[in-house]
Coordinates of C-alpha atoms and ligand atoms in Angstrom, one line a residue:
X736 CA 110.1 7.8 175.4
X737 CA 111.4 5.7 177.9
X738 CA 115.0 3.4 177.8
X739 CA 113.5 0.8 179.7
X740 CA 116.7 -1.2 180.3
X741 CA 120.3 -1.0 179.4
X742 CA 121.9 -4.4 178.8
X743 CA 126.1 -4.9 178.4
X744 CA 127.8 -7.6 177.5
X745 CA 131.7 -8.1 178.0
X746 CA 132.9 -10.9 175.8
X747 CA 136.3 -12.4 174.7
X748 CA 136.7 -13.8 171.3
X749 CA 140.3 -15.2 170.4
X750 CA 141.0 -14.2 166.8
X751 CA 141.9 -16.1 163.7
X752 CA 145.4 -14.6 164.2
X753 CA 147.9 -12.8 166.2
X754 CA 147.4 -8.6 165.2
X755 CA 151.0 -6.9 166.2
X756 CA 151.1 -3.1 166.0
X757 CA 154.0 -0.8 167.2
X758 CA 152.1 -0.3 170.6
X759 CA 151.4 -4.6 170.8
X760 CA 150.0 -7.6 170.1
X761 CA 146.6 -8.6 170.3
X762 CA 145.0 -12.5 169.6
X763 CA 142.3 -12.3 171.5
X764 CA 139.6 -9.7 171.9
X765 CA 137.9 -8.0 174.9
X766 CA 134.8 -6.5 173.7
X767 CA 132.0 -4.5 175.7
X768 CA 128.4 -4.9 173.7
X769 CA 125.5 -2.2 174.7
X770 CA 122.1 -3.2 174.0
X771 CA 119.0 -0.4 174.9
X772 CA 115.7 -1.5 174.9
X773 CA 112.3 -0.2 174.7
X774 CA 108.8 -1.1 174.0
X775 CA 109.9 -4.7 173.0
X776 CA 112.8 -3.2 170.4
X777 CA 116.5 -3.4 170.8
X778 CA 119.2 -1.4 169.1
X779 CA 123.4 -2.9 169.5
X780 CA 126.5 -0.9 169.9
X781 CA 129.7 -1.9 170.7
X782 CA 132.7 0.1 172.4
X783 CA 136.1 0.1 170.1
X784 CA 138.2 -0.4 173.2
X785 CA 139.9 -3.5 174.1
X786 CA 140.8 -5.8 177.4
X787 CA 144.1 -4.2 178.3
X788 CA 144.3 0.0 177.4
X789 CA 146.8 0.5 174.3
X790 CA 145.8 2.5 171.2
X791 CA 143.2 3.7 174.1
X792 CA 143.4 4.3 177.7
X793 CA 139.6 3.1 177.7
X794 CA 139.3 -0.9 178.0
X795 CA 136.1 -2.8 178.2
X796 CA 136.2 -2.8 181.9
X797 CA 136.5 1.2 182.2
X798 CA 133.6 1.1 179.6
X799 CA 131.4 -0.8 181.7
X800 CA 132.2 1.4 185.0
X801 CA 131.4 4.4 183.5
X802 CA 128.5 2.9 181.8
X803 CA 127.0 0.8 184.8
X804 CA 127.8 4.4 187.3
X805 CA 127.3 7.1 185.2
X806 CA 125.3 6.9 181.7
X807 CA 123.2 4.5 182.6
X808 CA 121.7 6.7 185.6
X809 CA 120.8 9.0 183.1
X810 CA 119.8 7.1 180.0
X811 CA 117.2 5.5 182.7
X812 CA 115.7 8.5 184.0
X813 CA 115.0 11.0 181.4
X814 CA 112.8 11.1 179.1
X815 CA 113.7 11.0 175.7
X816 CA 112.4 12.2 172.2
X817 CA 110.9 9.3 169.8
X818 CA 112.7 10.7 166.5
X819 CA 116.3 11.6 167.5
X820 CA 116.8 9.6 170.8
X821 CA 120.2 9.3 169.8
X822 CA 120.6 12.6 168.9
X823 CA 119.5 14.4 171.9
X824 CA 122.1 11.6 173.8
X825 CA 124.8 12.8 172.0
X826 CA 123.9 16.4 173.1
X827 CA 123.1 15.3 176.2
X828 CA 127.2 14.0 176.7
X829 CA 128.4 16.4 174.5
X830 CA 130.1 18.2 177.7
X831 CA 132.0 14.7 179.0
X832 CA 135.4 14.9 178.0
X833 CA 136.4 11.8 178.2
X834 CA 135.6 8.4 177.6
X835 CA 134.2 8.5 174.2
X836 CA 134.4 4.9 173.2
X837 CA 132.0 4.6 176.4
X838 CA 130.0 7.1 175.0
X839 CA 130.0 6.4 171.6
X840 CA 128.9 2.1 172.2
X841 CA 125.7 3.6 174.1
X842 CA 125.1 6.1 171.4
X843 CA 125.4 3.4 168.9
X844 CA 122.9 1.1 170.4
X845 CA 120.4 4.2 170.8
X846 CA 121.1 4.9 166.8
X847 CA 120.0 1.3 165.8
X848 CA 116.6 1.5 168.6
X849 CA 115.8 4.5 166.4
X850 CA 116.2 2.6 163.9
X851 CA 114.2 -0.2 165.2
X852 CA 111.2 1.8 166.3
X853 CA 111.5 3.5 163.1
X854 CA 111.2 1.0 161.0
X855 CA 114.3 2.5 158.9
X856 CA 117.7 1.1 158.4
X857 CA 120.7 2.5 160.3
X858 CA 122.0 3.7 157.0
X859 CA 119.4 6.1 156.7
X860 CA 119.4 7.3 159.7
X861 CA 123.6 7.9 159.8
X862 CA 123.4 9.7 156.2
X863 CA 120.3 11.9 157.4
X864 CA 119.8 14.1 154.7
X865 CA 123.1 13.6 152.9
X866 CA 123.3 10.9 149.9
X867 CA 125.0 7.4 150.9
X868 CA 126.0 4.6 149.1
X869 CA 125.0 0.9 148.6
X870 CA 128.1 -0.3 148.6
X871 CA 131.9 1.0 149.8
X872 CA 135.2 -0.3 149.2
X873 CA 137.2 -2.0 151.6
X874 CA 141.1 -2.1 152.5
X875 CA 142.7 -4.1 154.7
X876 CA 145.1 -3.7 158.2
X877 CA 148.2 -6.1 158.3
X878 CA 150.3 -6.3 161.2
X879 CA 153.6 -6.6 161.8
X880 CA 155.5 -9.5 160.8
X881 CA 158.8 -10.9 161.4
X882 CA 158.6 -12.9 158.4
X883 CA 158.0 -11.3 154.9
X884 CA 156.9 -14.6 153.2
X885 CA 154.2 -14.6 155.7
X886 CA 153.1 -11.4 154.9
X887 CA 153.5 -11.8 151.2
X888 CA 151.1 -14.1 151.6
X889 CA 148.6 -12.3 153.4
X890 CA 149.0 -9.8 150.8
X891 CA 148.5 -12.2 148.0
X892 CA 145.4 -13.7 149.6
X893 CA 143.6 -10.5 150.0
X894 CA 144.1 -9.3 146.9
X895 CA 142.7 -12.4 146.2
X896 CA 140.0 -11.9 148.2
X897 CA 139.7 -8.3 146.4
X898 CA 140.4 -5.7 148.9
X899 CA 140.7 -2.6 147.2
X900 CA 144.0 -1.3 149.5
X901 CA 146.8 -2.9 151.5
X902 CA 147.9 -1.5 154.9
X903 CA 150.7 -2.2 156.6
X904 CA 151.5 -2.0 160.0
X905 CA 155.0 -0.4 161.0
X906 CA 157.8 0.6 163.4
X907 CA 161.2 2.2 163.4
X908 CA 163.9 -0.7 161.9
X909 CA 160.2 -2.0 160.0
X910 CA 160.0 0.3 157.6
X911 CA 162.0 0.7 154.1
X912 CA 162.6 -2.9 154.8
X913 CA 159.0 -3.9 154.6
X914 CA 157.9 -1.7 152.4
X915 CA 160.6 -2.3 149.6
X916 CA 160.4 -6.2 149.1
X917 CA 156.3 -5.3 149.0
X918 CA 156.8 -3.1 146.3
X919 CA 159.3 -5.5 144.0
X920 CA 157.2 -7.9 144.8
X921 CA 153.4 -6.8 144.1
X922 CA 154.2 -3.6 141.6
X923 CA 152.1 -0.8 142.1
X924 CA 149.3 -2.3 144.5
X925 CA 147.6 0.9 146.3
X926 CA 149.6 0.5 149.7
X927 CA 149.5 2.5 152.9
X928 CA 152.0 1.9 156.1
X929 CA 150.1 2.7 160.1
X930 CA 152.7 3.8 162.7
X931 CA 150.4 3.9 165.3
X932 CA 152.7 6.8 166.9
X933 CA 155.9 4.5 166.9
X934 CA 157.8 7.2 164.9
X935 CA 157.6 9.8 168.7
X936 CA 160.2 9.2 170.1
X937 CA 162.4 8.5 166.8
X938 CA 165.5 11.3 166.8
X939 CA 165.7 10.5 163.3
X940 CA 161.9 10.3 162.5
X941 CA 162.0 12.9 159.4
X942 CA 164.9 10.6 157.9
X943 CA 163.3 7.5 158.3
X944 CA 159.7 8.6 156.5
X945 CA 160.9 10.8 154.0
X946 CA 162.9 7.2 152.9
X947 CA 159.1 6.1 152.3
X948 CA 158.6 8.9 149.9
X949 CA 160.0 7.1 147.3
X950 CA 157.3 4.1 147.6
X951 CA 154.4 6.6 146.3
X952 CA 152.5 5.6 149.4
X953 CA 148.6 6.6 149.6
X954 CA 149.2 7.6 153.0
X955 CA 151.3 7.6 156.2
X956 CA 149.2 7.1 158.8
X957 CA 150.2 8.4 162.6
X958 CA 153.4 8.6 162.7
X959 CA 154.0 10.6 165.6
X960 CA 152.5 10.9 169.2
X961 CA 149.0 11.0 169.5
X962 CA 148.9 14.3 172.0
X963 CA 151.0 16.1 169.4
X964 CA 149.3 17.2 166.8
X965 CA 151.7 20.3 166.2
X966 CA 154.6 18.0 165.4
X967 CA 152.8 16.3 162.6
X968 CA 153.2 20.0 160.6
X969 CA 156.8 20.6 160.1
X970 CA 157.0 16.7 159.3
X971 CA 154.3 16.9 156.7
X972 CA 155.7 20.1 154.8
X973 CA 158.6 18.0 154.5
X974 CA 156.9 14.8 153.1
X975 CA 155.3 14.0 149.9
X976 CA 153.6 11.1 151.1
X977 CA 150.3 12.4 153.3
X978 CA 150.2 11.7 156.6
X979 CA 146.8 10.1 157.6
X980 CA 146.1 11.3 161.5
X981 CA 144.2 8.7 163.6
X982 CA 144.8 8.6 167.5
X983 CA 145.1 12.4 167.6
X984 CA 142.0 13.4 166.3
X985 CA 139.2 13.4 169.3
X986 CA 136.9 15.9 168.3
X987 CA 135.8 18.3 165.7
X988 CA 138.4 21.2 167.4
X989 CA 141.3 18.8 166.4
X990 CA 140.6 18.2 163.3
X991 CA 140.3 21.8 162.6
X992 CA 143.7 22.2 163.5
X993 CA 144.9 19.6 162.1
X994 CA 143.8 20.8 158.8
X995 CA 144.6 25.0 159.6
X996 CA 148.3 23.9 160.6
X997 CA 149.0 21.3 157.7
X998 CA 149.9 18.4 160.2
X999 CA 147.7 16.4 157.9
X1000 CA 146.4 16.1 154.2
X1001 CA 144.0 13.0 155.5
X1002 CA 141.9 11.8 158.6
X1003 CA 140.9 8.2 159.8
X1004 CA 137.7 8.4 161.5
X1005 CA 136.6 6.3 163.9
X1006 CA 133.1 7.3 165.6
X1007 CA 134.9 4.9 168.8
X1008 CA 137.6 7.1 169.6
X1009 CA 135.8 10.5 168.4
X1010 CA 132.6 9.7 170.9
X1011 CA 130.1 8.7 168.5
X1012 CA 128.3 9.2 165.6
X1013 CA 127.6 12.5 165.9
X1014 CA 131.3 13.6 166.7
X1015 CA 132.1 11.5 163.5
X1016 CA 129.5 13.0 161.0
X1017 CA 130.6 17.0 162.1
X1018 CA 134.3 16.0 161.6
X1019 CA 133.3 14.4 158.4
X1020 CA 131.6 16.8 157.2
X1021 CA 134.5 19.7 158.0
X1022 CA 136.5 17.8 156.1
X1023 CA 134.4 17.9 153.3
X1024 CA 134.3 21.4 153.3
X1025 CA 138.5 21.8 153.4
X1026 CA 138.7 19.4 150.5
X1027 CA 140.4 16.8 153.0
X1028 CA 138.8 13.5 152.3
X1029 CA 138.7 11.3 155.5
X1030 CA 137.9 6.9 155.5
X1031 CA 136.5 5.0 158.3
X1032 CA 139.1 3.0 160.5
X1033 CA 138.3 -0.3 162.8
X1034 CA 139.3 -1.5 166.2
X1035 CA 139.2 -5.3 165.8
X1036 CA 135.4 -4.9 166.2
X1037 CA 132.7 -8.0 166.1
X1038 CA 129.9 -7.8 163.8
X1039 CA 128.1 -5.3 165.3
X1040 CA 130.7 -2.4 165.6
X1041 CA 132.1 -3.5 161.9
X1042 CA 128.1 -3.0 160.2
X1043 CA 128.5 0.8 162.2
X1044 CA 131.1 1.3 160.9
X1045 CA 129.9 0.2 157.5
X1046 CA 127.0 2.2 157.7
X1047 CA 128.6 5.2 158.6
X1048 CA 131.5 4.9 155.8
X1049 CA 128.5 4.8 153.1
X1050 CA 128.6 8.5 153.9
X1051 CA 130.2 10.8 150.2
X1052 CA 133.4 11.8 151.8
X1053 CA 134.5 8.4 152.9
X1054 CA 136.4 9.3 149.7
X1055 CA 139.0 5.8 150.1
X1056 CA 138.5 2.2 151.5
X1057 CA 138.1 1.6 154.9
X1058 CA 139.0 -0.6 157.2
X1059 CA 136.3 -2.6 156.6
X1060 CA 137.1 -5.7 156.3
X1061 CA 135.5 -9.3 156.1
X1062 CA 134.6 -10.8 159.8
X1063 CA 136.6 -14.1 158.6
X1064 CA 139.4 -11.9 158.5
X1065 CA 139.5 -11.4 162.4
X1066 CA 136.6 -13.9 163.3
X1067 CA 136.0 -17.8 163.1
X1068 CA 132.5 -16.8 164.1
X1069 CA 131.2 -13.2 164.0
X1070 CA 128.4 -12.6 166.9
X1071 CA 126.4 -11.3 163.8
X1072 CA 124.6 -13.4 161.2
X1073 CA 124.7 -13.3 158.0
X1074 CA 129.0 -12.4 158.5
X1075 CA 130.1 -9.4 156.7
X1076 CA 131.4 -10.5 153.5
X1077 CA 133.9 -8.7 150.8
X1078 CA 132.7 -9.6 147.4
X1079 CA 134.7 -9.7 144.5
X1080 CA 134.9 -6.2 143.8
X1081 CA 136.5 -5.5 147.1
X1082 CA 133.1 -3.8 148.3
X1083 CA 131.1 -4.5 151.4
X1084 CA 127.5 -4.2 150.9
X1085 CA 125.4 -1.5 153.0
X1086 CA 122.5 -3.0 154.7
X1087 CA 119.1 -1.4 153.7
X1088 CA 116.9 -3.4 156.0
X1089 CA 115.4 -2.0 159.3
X1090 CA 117.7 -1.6 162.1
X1091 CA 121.6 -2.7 162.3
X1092 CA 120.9 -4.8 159.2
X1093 CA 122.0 -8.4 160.2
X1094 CA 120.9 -10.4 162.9
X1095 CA 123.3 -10.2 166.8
X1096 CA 123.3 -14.1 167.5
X1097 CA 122.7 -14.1 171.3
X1098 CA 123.7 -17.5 171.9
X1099 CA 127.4 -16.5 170.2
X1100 CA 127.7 -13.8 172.9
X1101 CA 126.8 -15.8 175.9
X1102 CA 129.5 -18.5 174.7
X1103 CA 132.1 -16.1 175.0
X1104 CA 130.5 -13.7 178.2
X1105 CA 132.8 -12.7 180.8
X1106 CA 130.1 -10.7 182.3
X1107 CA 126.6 -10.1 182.3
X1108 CA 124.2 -7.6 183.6
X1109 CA 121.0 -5.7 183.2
X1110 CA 120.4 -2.5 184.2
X1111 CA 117.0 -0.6 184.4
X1112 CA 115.5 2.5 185.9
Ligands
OSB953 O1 145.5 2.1 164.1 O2 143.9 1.7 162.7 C1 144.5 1.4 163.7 C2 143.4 -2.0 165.1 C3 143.4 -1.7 166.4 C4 143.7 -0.5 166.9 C5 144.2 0.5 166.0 C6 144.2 0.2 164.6 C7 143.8 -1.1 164.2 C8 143.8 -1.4 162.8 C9 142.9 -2.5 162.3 O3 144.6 -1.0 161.9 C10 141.7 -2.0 161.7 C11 140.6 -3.0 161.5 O4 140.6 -3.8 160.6 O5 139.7 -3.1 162.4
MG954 MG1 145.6 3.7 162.7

């Protein structure tokens, strides 16, 4: 088979609020769209990186580049199987050591062409032979605030909404003090804190998150920095709370060590940052094999990187809520229709139709296009 053309799409979508991490502040989102066509179908991914290179040294623009200059060229010109298209990409890249997210967006929109031609949902195809679920829970990501009532109320209203797990963002000086008036304040909610590496350069890191201990946290997520894996042991054996690892885990060889050294008890995965699907589903399914349960983690995505990661979280040892959540939590209007809702539960629903599941409104994306183009063999 053939990829007659690749398409990408580099929007910018303000969001419904401000997002503020330890490593900054996002309100409005760069996003680079894939779409591969053949033989009148079309399959959608989306790269987790953003406008401006933070949790990521990959942006939208560096996505494109290597797209447009380097994947592309050989997407176009080899052939490529009918039943595992996506596959043989993955194994195709599998040597590139870098720019996954690039990767992993044309990889997606290869997954849901499969799909397409198939006439199978992307569910199916993600859980291969392995059981998956209709339905999985969903937490949700709240960022830093300066002021706790308006936090307090963002927790109130999603556990109004039903999310199943609160996570908070946090920072050295944000910590115990966050953490504490959440706690006498909403009782024994199932609560999380995400560091996103802010703890690195802390002299008195170990102090400062075994003061969390006390909180019976489901997880610390990141503390330290993400090219130090190592560090994350002695800190753990020293914790009772489990540290969560996110930016340091890029491949199946990481997590391994992770796991061998005790620098974690629990891994985020994002099939974004680990290079696609493929990477994700071997690192998922070593972790099921240690006993370490892993849950799927977001990057501010639209629609169409949110119902990937969906389908890939319906997978058995997505063993906690992901990051999952509802696109009117980031989005006034989702590029996808129908949006991706949180029922009452706190569950997202797993499509089951053919393909990515909901429909990519076209005319959404080309209000918010920075740039256009069309490439073919
Ligand atoms: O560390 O998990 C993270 C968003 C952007 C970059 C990194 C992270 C996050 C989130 C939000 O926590 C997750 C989401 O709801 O998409
Ligand atoms: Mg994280």
């Amino acid at each position: 088979m053939r990829i007659e053309a690749l398409e990408l799409f580099w929007i910018k979508m303000p969001m419904v609020g401000k997002f503020t991490t330890s490593f900054g502040t996002t309100q409005e989102r760069e996003i680079l769209l894939v779409r591969a066509n053949a033989g009148g179908a079309g399959g959608w991914g989306e790269s987790g990186a953003d406008g401006v290179p933070m949790y990521s040294y990959e942006t939208a623009a560096t996505g494109w580049h290597i797209i447009e200059r380097f994947v592309a060229p050989i997407v176009l010109a080899e052939d490529w199987p009918e039943q595992g298209t996506a596959t043989a990409f993955a194994e195709r890249f599998a040597g590139w050591r870098w720019h996954p997210m690039a990767r992993a967006a044309v990889e997606e929109a290869l997954w849901v062409l499969e799909a397409e031609r198939s006439g199978v949902s992307l569910r199916s195809l993600y859980a291969g032979d392995r059981p998956s679920r209709d339905r999985v829970p969903v937490g949700i990501s709240l960022g830093i605030q300066d002021d706790f009532a308006v936090l307090a109320g963002q927790i109130e209203d999603a556990l109004g909404q039903g999310y199943r797990r609160i996570k908070l963002k946090i920072e050295p000086g944000k910590d115990v003090s966050v953490v504490e008036p959440v706690r006498e304040r909403f009782g024994d909610i199932p609560l999380m804190v995400d560091a996103n590496c802010g703890y690195r350069n802390d002299p008195q890191a170990l102090e400062h998150l075994k003061a969390l201990d006390r909180f019976e946290l489901l997880m610390i997520e990141q503390p330290l920095a993400h090219d130090d894996i190592a560090a994350h042991a002695p800190l753990q054996a020293e914790l009772a709370t489990p540290i969560c690892l996110d930016e340091s885990i890029h491949s199946v060889r990481h997590a391994a060590r992770a796991i061998e050294t005790g620098a974690c008890r629990l891994i985020n995965i994002k099939a974004s940052r680990l290079g696609g699907r493929a990477v994700a589903l071997a690192v998922h399914d070593l972790c099921a094999a240690h006993d370490v349960p892993v849950w799927c983690g977001g990057m501010l995505e639209s629609g169409v990187g949110r119902l990937h990661n969906i389908a890939l979280a319906s997978l058995p040892n997505f063993q906690m809520p992901g990051d999952l959540s509802a696109s009117r939590r980031y989005w006034q209007q989702d590029i996808i229709d129908p949006f991706v809702e949180v029922d009452a539960e706190g569950h997202v629903t797993v499509p089951d139709t053919v393909g990515l599941g909901h429909q990519v409104m076209i005319d959404r994306i080309e209000k918010n296009l920075v740039r256009y183009a069309r490439l073919s063999g």
